[in-house]
Tab-separated table of C-alpha atoms in Angstrom:
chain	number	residue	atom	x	y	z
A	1	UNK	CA	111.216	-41.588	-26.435
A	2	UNK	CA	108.401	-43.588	-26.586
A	3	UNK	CA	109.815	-45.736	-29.120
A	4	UNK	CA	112.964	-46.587	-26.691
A	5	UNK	CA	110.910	-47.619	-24.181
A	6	UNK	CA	108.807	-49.382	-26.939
A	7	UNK	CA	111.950	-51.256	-28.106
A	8	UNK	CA	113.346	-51.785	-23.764
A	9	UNK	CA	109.924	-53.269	-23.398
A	10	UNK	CA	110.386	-55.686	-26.196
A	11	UNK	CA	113.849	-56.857	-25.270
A	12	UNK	CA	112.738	-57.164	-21.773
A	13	UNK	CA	109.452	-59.161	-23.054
A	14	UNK	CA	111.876	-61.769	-25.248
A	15	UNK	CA	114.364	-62.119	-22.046
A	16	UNK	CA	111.095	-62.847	-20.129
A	17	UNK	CA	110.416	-66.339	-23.126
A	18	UNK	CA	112.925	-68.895	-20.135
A	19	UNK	CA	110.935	-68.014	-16.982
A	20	UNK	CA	107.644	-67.868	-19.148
A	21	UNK	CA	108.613	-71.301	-20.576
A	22	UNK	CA	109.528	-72.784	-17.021
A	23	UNK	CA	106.010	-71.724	-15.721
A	24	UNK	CA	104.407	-73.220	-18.791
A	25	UNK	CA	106.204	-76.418	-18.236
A	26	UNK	CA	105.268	-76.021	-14.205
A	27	UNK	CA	101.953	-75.792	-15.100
A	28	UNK	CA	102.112	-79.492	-16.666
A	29	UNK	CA	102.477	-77.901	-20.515
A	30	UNK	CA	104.353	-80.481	-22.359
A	31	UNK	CA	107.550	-78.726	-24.367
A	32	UNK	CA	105.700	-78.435	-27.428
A	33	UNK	CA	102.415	-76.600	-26.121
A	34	UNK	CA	104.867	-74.652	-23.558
A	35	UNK	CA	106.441	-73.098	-26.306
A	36	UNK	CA	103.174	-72.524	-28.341
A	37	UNK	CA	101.824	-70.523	-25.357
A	38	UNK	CA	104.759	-68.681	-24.470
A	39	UNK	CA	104.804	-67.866	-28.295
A	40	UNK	CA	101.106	-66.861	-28.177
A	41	UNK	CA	101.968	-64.508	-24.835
A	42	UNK	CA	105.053	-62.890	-26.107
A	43	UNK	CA	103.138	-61.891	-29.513
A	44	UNK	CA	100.085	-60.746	-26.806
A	45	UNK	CA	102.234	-58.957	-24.883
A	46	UNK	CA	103.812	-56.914	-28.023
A	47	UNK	CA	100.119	-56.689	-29.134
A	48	UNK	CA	98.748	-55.302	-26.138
A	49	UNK	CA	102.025	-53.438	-25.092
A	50	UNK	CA	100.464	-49.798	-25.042
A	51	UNK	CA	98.108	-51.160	-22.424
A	52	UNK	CA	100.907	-51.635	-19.750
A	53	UNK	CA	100.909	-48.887	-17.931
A	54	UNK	CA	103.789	-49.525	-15.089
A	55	UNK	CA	106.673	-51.035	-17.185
A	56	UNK	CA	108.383	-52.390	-13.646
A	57	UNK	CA	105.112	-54.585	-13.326
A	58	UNK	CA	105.609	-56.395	-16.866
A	59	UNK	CA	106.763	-59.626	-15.271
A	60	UNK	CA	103.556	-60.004	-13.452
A	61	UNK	CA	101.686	-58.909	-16.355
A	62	UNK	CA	103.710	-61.273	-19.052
A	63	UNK	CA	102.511	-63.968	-16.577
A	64	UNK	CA	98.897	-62.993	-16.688
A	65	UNK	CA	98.965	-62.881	-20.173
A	66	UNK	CA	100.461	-66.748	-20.044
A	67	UNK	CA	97.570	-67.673	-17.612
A	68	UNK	CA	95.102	-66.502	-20.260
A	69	UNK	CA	96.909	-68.377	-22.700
A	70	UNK	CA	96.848	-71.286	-21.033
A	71	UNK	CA	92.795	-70.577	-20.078
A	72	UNK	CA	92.098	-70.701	-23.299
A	73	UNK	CA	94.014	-73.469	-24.787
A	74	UNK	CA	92.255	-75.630	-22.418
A	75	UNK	CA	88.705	-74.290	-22.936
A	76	UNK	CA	89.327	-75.334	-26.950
A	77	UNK	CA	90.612	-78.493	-26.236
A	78	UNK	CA	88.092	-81.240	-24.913
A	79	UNK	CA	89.766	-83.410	-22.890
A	80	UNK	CA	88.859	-86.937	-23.636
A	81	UNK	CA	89.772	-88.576	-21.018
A	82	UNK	CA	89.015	-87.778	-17.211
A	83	UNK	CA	92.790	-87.230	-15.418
A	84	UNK	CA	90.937	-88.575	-11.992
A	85	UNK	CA	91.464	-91.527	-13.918
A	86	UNK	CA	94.426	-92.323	-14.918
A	87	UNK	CA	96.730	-93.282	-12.449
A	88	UNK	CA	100.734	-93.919	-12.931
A	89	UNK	CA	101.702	-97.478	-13.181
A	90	UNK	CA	102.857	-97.341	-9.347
A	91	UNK	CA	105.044	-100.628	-8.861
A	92	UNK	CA	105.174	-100.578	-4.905
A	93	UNK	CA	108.458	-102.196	-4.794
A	94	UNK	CA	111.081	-100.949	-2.009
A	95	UNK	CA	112.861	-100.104	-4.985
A	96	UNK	CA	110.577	-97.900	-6.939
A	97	UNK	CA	109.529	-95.940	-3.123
A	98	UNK	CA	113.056	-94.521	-3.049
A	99	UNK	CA	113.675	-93.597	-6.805
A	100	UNK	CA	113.955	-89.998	-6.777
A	101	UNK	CA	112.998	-89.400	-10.432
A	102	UNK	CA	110.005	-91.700	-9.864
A	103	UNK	CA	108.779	-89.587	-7.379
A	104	UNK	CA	109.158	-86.463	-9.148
A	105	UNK	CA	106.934	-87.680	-11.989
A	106	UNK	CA	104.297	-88.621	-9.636
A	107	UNK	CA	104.086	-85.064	-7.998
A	108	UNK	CA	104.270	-83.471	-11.612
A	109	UNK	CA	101.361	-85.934	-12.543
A	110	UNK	CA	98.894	-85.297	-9.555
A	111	UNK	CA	100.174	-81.145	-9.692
A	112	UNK	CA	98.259	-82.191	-13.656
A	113	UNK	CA	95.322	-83.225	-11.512
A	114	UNK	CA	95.145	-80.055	-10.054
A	115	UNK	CA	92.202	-77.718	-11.241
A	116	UNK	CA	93.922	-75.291	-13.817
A	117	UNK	CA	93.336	-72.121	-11.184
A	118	UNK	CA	95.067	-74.254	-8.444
A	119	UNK	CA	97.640	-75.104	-10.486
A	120	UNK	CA	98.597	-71.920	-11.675
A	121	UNK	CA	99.007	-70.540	-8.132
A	122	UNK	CA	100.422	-73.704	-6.629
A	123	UNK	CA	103.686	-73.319	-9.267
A	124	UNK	CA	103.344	-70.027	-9.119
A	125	UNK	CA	104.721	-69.743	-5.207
A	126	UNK	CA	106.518	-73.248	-4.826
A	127	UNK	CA	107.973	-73.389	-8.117
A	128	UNK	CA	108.439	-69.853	-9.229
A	129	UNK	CA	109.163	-68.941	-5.463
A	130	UNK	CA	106.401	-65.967	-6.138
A	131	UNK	CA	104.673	-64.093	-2.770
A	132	UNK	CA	101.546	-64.036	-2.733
A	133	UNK	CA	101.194	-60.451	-3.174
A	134	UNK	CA	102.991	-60.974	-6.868
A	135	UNK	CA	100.775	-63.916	-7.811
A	136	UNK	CA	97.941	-61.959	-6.688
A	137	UNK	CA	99.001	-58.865	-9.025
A	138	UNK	CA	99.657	-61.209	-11.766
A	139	UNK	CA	96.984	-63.112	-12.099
A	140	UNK	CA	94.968	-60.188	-11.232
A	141	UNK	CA	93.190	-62.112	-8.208
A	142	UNK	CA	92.989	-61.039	-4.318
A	143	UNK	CA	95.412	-62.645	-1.980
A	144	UNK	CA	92.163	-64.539	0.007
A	145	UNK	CA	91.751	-66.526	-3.334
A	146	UNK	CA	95.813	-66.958	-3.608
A	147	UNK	CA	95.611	-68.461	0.029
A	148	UNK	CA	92.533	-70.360	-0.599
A	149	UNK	CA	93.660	-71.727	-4.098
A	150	UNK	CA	97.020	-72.820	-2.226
A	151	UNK	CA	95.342	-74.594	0.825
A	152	UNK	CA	93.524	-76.603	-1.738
A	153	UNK	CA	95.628	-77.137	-4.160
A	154	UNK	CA	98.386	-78.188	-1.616
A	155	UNK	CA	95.474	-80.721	0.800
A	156	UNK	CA	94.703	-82.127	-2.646
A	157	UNK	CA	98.194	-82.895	-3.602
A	158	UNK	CA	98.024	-84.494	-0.320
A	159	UNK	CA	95.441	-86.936	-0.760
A	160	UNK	CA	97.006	-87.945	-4.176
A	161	UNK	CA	100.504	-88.009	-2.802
A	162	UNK	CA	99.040	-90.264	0.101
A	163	UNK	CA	101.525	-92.954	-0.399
A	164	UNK	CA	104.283	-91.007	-0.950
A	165	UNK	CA	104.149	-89.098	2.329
A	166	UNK	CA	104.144	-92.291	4.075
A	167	UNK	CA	102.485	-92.584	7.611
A	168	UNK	CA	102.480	-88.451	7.987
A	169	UNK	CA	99.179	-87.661	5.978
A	170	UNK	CA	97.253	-90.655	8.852
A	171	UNK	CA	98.019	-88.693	11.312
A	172	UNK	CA	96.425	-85.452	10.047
A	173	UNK	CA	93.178	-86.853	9.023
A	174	UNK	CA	92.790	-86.964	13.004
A	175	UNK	CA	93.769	-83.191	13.459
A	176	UNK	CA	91.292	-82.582	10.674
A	177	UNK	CA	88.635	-83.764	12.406
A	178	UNK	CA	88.837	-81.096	14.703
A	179	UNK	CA	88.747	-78.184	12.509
A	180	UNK	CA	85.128	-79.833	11.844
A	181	UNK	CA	84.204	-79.370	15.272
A	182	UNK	CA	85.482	-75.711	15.591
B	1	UNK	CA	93.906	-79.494	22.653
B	2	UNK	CA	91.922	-76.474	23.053
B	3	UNK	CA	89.941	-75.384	19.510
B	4	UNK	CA	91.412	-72.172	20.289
B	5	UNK	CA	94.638	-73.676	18.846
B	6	UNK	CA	92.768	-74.565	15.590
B	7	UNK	CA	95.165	-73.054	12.761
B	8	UNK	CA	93.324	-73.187	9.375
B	9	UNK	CA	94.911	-74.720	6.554
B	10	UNK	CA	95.505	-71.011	4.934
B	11	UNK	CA	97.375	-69.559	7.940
B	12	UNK	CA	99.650	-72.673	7.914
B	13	UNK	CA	100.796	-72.271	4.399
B	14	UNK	CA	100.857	-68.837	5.002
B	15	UNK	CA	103.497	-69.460	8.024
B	16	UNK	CA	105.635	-72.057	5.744
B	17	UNK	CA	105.690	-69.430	2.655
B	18	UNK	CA	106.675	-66.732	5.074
B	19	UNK	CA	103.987	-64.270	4.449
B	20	UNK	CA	102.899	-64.210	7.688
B	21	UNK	CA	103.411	-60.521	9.884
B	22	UNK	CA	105.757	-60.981	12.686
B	23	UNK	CA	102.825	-61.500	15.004
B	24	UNK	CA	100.462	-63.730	13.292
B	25	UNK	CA	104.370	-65.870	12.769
B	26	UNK	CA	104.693	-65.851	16.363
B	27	UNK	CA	101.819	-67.154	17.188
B	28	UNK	CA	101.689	-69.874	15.149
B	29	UNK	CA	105.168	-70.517	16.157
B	30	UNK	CA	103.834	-71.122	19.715
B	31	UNK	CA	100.596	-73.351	19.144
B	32	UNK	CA	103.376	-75.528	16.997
B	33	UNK	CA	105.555	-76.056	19.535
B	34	UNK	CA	102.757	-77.604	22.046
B	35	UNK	CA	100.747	-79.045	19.638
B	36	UNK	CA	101.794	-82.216	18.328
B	37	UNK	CA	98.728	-82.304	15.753
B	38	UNK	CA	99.755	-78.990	14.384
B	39	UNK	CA	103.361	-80.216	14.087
B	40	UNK	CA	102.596	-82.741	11.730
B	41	UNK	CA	100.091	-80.857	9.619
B	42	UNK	CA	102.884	-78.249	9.391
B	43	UNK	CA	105.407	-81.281	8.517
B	44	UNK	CA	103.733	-82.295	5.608
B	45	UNK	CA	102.659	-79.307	4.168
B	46	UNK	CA	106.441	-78.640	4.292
B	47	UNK	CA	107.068	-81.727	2.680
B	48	UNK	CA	104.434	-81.159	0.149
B	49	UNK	CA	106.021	-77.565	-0.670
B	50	UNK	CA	109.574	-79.213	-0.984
B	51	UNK	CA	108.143	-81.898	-3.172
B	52	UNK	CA	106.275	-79.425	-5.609
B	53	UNK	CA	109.557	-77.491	-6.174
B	54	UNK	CA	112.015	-80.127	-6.564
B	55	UNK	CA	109.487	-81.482	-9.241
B	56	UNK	CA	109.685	-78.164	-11.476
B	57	UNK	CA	110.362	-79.376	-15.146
B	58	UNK	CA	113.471	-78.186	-16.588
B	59	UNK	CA	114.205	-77.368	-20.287
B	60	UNK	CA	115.278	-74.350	-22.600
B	61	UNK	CA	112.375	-72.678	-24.330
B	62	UNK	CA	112.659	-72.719	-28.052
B	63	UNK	CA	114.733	-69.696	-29.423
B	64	UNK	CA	111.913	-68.008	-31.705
B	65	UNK	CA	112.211	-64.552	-31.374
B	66	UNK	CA	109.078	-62.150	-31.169
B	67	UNK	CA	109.683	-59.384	-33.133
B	68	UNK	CA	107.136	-56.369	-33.818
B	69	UNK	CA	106.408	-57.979	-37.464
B	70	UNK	CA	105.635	-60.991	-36.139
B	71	UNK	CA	102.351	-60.156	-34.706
B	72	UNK	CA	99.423	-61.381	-36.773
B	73	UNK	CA	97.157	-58.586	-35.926
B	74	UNK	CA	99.565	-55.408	-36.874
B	75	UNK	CA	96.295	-53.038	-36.635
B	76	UNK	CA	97.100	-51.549	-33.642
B	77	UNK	CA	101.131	-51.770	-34.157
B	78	UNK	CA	100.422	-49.182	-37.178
B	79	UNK	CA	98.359	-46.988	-34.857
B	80	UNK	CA	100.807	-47.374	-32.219
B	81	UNK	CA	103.305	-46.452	-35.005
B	82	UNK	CA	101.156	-43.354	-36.069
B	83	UNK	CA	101.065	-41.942	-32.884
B	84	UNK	CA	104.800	-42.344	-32.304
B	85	UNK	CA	105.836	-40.706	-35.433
B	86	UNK	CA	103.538	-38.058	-34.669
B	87	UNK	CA	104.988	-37.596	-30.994
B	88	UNK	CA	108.175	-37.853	-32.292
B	89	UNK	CA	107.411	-35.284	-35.010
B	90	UNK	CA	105.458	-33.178	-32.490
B	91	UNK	CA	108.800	-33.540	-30.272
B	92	UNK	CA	111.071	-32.152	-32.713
B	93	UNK	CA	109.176	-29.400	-33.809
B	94	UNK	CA	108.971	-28.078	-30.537
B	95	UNK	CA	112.642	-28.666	-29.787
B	96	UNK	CA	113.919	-27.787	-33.278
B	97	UNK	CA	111.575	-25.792	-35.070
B	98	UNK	CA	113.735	-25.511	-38.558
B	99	UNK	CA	112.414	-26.118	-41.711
B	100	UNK	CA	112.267	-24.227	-44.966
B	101	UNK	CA	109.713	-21.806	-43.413
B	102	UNK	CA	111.138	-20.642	-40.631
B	103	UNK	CA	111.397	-17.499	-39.578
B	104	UNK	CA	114.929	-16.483	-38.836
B	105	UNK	CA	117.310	-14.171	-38.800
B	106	UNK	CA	120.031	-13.162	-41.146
B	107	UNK	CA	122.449	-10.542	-41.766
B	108	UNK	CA	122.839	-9.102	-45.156
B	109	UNK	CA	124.536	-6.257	-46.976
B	110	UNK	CA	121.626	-4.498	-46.217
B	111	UNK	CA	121.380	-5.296	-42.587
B	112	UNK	CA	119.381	-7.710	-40.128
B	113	UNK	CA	116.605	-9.136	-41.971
B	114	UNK	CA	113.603	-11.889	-40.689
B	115	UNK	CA	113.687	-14.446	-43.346
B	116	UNK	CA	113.300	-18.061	-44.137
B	117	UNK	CA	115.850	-20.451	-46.237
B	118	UNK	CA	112.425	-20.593	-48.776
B	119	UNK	CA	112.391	-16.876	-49.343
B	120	UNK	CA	116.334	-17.104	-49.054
B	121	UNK	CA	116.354	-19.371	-52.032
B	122	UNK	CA	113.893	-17.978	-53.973
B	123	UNK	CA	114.910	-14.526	-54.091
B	124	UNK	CA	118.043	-16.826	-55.511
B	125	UNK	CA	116.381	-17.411	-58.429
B	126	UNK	CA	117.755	-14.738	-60.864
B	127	UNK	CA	120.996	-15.059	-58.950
B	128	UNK	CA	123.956	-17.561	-60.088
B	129	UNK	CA	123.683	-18.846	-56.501
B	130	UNK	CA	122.949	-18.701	-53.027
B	131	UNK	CA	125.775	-17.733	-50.718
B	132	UNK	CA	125.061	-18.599	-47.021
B	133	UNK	CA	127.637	-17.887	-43.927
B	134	UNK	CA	126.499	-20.252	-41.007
B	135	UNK	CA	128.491	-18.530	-38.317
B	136	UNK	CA	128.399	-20.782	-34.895
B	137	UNK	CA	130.413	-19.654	-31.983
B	138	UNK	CA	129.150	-22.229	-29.347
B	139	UNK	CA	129.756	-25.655	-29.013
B	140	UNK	CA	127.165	-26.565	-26.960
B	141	UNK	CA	125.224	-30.277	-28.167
B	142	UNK	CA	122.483	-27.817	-29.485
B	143	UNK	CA	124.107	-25.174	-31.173
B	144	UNK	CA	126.184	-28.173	-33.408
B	145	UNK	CA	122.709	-29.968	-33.783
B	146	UNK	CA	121.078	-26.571	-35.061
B	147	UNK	CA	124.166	-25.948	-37.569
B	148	UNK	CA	123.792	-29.654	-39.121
B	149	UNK	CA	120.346	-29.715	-39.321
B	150	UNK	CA	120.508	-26.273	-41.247
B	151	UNK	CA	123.707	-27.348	-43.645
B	152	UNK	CA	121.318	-30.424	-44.360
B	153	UNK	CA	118.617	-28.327	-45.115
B	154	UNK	CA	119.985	-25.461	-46.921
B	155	UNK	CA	121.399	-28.448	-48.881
B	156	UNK	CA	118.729	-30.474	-50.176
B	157	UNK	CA	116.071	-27.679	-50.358
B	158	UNK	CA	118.674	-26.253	-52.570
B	159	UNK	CA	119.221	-29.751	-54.691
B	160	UNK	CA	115.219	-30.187	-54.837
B	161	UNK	CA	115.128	-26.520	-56.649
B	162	UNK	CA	118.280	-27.463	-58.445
B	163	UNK	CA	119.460	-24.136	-56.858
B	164	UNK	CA	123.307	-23.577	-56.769
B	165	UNK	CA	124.157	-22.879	-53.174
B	166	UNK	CA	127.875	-22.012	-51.282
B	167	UNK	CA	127.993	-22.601	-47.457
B	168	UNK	CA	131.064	-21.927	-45.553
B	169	UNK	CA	131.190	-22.090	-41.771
B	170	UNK	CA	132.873	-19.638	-39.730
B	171	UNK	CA	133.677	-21.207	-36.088
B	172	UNK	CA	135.169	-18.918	-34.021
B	173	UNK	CA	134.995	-19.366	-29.425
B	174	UNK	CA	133.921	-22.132	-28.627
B	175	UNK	CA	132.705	-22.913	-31.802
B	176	UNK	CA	135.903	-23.529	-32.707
B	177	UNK	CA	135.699	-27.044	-30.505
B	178	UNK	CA	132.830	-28.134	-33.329
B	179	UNK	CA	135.991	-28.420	-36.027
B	180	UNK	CA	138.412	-30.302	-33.763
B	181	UNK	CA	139.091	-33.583	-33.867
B	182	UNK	CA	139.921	-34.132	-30.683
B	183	UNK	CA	136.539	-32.270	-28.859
B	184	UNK	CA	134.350	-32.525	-31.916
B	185	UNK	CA	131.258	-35.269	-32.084
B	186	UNK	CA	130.445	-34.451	-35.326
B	187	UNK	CA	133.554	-36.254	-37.273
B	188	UNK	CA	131.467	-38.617	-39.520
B	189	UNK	CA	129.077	-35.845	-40.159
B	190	UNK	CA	131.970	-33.351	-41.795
B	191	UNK	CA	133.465	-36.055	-43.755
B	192	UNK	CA	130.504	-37.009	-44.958
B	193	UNK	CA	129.806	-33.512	-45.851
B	194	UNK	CA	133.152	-32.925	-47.301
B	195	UNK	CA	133.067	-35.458	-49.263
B	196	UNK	CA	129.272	-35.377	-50.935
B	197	UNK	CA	129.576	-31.595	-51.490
B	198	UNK	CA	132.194	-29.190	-52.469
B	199	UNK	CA	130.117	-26.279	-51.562
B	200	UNK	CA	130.352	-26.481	-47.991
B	201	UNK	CA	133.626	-25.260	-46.495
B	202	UNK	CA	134.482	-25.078	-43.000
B	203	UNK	CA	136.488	-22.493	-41.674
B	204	UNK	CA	138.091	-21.826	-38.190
B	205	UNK	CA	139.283	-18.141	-36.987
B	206	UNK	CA	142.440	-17.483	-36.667
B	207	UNK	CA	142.056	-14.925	-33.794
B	208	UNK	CA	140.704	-17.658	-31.204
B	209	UNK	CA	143.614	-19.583	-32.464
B	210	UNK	CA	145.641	-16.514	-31.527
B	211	UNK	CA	143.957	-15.561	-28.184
B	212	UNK	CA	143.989	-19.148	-27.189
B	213	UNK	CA	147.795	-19.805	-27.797
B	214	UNK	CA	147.507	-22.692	-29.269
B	215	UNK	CA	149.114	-24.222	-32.573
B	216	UNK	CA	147.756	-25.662	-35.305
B	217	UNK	CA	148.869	-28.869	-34.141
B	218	UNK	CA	147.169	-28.565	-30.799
B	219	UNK	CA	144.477	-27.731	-32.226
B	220	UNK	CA	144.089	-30.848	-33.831
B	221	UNK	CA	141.601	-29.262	-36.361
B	222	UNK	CA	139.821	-31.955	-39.008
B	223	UNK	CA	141.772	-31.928	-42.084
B	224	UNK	CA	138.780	-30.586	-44.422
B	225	UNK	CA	138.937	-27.458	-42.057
B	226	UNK	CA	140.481	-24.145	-43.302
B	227	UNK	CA	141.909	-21.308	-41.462
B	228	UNK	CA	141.209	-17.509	-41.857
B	229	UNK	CA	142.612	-14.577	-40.138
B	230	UNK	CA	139.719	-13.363	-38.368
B	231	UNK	CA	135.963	-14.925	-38.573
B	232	UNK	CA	134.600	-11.541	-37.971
B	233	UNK	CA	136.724	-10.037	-40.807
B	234	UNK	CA	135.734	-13.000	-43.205
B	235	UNK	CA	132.202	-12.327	-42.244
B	236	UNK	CA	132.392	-8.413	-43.063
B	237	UNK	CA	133.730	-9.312	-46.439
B	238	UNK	CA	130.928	-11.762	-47.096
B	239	UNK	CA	128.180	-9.073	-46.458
B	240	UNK	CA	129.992	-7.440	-49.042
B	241	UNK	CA	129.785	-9.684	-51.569
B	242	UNK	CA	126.105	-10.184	-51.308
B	243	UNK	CA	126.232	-13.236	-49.293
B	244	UNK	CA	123.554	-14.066	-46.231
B	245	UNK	CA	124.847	-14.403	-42.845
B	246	UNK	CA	122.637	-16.876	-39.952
B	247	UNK	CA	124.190	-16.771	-37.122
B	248	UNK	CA	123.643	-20.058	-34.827
């Protein structure tokens, strides 16, 4: 019996290698390190397998197990170059404003400006369309830091995407103000 | 405005993720609809969210499949190995308890007797060969598991003593269903039998055949298969000739 569910588990963990992949790629993993860390999971995931205890919660767990992946890849690697900055080659033609692809890569570059822990959450419930209470589970934090990770993550990517949300974001900065005063 | 209005940043996202309870919704639903401020905070936080998904990267993960021997460390995939063997040993001994030492019992000339297929064999020893009637009269998934498991056995504990044996199998009832083709699960398992050994016969009763007025063709019996008059007769004679009857 145990080594059905053994053997369910493992077919379950490979069909799991798109979504993981997709997150991977959300969380600004180019294809070839997306691939190397969904590798590294799945292999984890088979490592560790006796350690999951409720099968139904092996998506949320095949996630964490990414998270840590990714966690670690970037504590080996020493980025040489401070993201802050970098900025796109922004061309503020009429033209370039309304080019759908162009704006696209400028979200995906300043989500890559996002602190890793920000990041992971932010993809997590826009991009994976994950509640909080799943994020929470799978990346094994409470659902105050999920919220708080979010707000952040989302009034940074609001400061970077300044231009791109156009007059909006001015108006805000005067509703902020008040949440100072409070 | 009133700072009683004030909705943090986290209760906004909350509301436009939808994980909000039906009260905390509704009352963010009514500071946004007098509170202009509020009303563009929530607009670009909607934006924002809208933005963030449409930008999710696409592309097919490569096809490298994770398979148990992949795994550098295999430490713990032996241990985890151990311990299922041993479960799954533990598991059938306590479901089928049959090996060569055994206890079980078997009819001989000399009457019911508690015995194993070790001491069955070995008291063979001076003899030309072992003669065993399994006689099965169910055909239950258990009863036809218990009568392969002990054909196998008798079989190779006999090969690894390079004892002569003869099995036949008397199937009368339902254990009659075991032999045809039609009702039986264990097809592969007679021809393969059939065919290895030609000490193993299988033999259906003629009675049930009888009682259950059917014909042979009905019947549908496996070709191997042989038919006597009466099990119970062919079973009588048997003890007579010195041979060792287990019933299943």
């Amino acid at each position: 019996m145990l080594v059905f569910t053994r053997k369910k588990c493992q077919q379950r963990i490979e069909a799991m290698r798109p979504r993981l992949y997709s997150i991977a790629l959300s969380w600004s993993c180019g294809p070839d390190l997306a691939n190397e860390l969904v590798q590294e999971a799945l292999l984890t995931a088979l490592d560790k397998l006796s350690q999951l205890r409720d099968t139904q919660a092996l998506e949320g767990w095949l996630i964490k197990i990414l998270a840590n992946a990714h966690h670690q890849h970037l504590r080996r690697i020493k980025p040489t170059v401070n993201l802050d900055d970098i900025d796109l080659e922004y061309n503020h033609t009429p033209d370039h404003e309304v080019d759908r692809e162009y704006l696209i890569e400028r979200v995906r570059h300043a989500i890559k400006r996002l602190n890793v822990d920000q990041r992971h959450v932010l993809t997590l419930v826009d991009m994976e369309g994950m509640s909080y209470t799943e994020v929470s589970l799978a990346l094994d934090i409470r659902i105050g830091t999920v919220m708080s990770r979010l707000s952040r993550a989302r009034s940074r990517l609001r400061d970077l995407l300044y231009d791109d949300l156009h007059g909006i974001v001015r108006d805000i900065d005067n509703v902020t103000m008040i949440r100072e005063v409070t | 405005m009133r700072t009683s209005d004030y909705v943090s940043d986290e209760i906004l996202n909350a509301y436009i993720d939808q994980e909000l309870d039906e009260i905390e919704m509704m009352r963010v639903q009514v500071l946004v609809t007098r509170n202009p401020g509020l009303q563009r905070r929530l607009h670009v936080l909607q934006q924002l969210k809208i933005m963030v998904h449409t930008a999710k990267p696409e592309g097919s993960a490569a096809l490298i499949p994770v398979r148990i021997g992949d795994n550098k460390n295999c430490c713990s995939q032996v241990a985890f190995g151990v311990v299922t063997l041993m479960f799954a040993g533990w598991v059938m001994w306590a479901l089928f308890p049959i090996n060569e030492y055994t206890p079980m019992n078997v009819t001989t000339a000399r009457g019911l007797e508690q015995t194993t297929i070790k001491n069955l064999l070995d008291s063979a020893l001076n003899h030309a060969a072992v003669k065993v009637v399994l006689h099965i009269k169910r055909s239950d998934t258990q009863a036809g598991k218990i009568l392969f498991e002990k054909i196998d056995m008798l079989l190779s504990a006999a090969e690894r003593r390079q004892i002569a044996v003869r099995i036949e199998v008397l199937a009368n009832g339902d254990g009659l269903n075991l032999l045809r083709q039609d009702m039986s699960s264990y097809a592969k398992k007679i021809h393969a039998i059939q065919n290895q050994y030609d000490n193993v016969v299988f033999i259906a009763c003629g009675d049930t055949i009888q009682r259950r007025n059917l014909s042979l063709a009905e019947l549908n019996l496996f070709p191997e298969v042989m038919v006597v008059t009466s099990v119970n007769q062919q079973i009588d004679l048997r003890l007579t000739q010195g041979w060792n009857v287990i019933h299943v």
